[in-house]
Amino acid sequence: MTAFPRRALTLKLLLLMLAGMLAGPVLADEDDAPLKLVATTAMIADVLREIGGERVEVQGLMGPGVDPHLYRQTRHDVTAMTRADAVFWNGLNLEAQLRNFLSRLAERKPVFAVGEAVPVEQRLADEAYPDQPDPHVWMDPGRWLWVVEGIRDALAELAPEHAQEFEARTDAYLAKLEALDGYAAMVLDSVPASSRVLVTAHDAFGYFGDAYEYEVMGIQGFSTESEAGLARIESLVDVLVDRRIGAIFIESSVSDRNVQALVEGAAAEGWTVEIGGELFSDAMGPAATYEGTWLGMFDHNVTLIARALGGEAPTGGRLERLGQEEVSE
Ligand SMILES: [Zn+2]
């Protein structure tokens, strides 16, 4: 480092001290306190933290294993949402039980349905109910990036003075998302074409299947609100047996009862189906683990699916970080 003439250095120090004194009270001012945000799902909470950095203080309502289709707000949640500067939810009919509360809350404070950032023409819907979109938009990086950008724009609206910072953090985050998408395409393509069938507890993987050209079949529909009938179980057993499908998957936020029924039904017809493992569908892994982030959750899913269906993927996933206890960051 070049040495400054002593007098210049002193002057510089003085200016810095003065700037510090001036900045002090402003920093402590409420105007620059972190935004208090509440997110319904852990996927949304994770992206808010990634994009918001130290400008936000995020509380996620739903932890690991919690089913958002059935979730009802607790008294504690109501307090948190009432006190928050803004509330973020997925929308697209995911959090069906919270809808009334959130639409009333939206009359009093900013409430963002971030799933709706996915353009209408990119949303999937059941043919029978075209006005009810598939809410699971976090299952395809290509659609999730709309949500990430929607969150960036929402934060910029709430704190315009930090818009540039949110933009830079978004760009860095989307680069990681894109790299993971490339890894996913590679390992999922290593599965033999005839085995690219994903059978799970409910229809959470429609966007995933659309993105990576996998056929997906859920025992229950888009929502876990309605139970699967016996006829649905029987027809899926026939599919497993006829097409010689070797592995099906349980989900961390849905009971494994129906998946076990498929395994038993196939066994009764002389076909052995393995449980390929537990996927994160509507919830993520524990806080402070890699699987507790969107990137880790997605890495876990694609790695597990590829390996269980006969493809090739490293056990530790894209970054050799799967299955480790704590995030070291
Ligand atoms: Zn779901």
Coordinates of N, CA and C in Angstrom, one line a residue, residues 35 37 48 51-52 56 88 112 148-167 170:
L35 N -36.3 -4.8 7.3 CA -37.7 -5.0 7.1 C -38.1 -6.3 7.8
L37 N -40.3 -9.3 7.7 CA -41.1 -10.0 6.7 C -41.6 -11.3 7.3
L48 N -36.3 -14.9 0.2 CA -36.3 -13.5 0.8 C -35.0 -13.3 1.5
I51 N -32.1 -12.8 -1.1 CA -32.2 -11.5 -1.9 C -32.1 -10.3 -1.0
G52 N -32.7 -10.5 0.2 CA -32.8 -9.3 1.2 C -31.5 -9.1 2.0
V56 N -33.3 -7.5 5.6 CA -34.5 -8.2 6.0 C -34.4 -9.1 7.2
F88 N -45.4 -12.5 2.6 CA -45.2 -13.2 1.3 C -45.8 -14.6 1.3
F112 N -47.8 -10.1 -0.7 CA -47.3 -10.5 -2.1 C -47.6 -12.0 -2.3
V148 N -38.3 -15.6 -8.0 CA -37.1 -14.9 -7.4 C -37.1 -13.4 -7.9
E149 N -37.3 -13.2 -9.1 CA -37.4 -11.8 -9.6 C -38.5 -11.0 -9.1
G150 N -39.6 -11.7 -8.9 CA -40.8 -11.1 -8.3 C -40.5 -10.6 -6.8
I151 N -39.7 -11.5 -6.1 CA -39.4 -11.1 -4.8 C -38.4 -9.9 -4.8
R152 N -37.5 -9.9 -5.7 CA -36.5 -8.8 -5.9 C -37.3 -7.5 -6.1
D153 N -38.3 -7.5 -6.9 CA -39.1 -6.3 -7.2 C -39.9 -5.9 -6.0
A154 N -40.5 -6.9 -5.3 CA -41.3 -6.6 -4.1 C -40.4 -5.9 -3.1
L155 N -39.2 -6.4 -2.9 CA -38.3 -5.8 -1.9 C -37.9 -4.4 -2.3
A156 N -37.6 -4.2 -3.6 CA -37.3 -2.9 -4.1 C -38.4 -1.9 -3.9
E157 N -39.6 -2.4 -4.0 CA -40.8 -1.6 -3.7 C -40.9 -1.2 -2.2
L158 N -40.5 -2.1 -1.4 CA -40.6 -1.9 0.1 C -39.4 -1.0 0.6
A159 N -38.2 -1.2 -0.1 CA -37.0 -0.4 0.3 C -36.3 0.0 -0.9
P160 N -36.8 1.0 -1.6 CA -36.2 1.5 -2.9 C -34.8 1.9 -2.7
E161 N -34.4 2.4 -1.6 CA -33.0 2.8 -1.4 C -32.0 1.7 -1.4
H162 N -32.5 0.4 -1.3 CA -31.6 -0.7 -1.4 C -31.8 -1.5 -2.7
A163 N -32.5 -1.0 -3.6 CA -32.9 -1.7 -4.8 C -31.6 -2.3 -5.6
Q164 N -30.6 -1.5 -5.6 CA -29.4 -2.0 -6.3 C -28.8 -3.2 -5.7
E165 N -28.8 -3.2 -4.3 CA -28.2 -4.3 -3.6 C -29.1 -5.6 -3.9
F166 N -30.4 -5.4 -3.9 CA -31.3 -6.5 -4.1 C -31.0 -7.1 -5.5
E167 N -30.8 -6.2 -6.4 CA -30.6 -6.6 -7.8 C -29.3 -7.4 -7.9
T170 N -29.7 -10.8 -6.4 CA -30.6 -11.6 -7.3 C -29.7 -12.2 -8.4

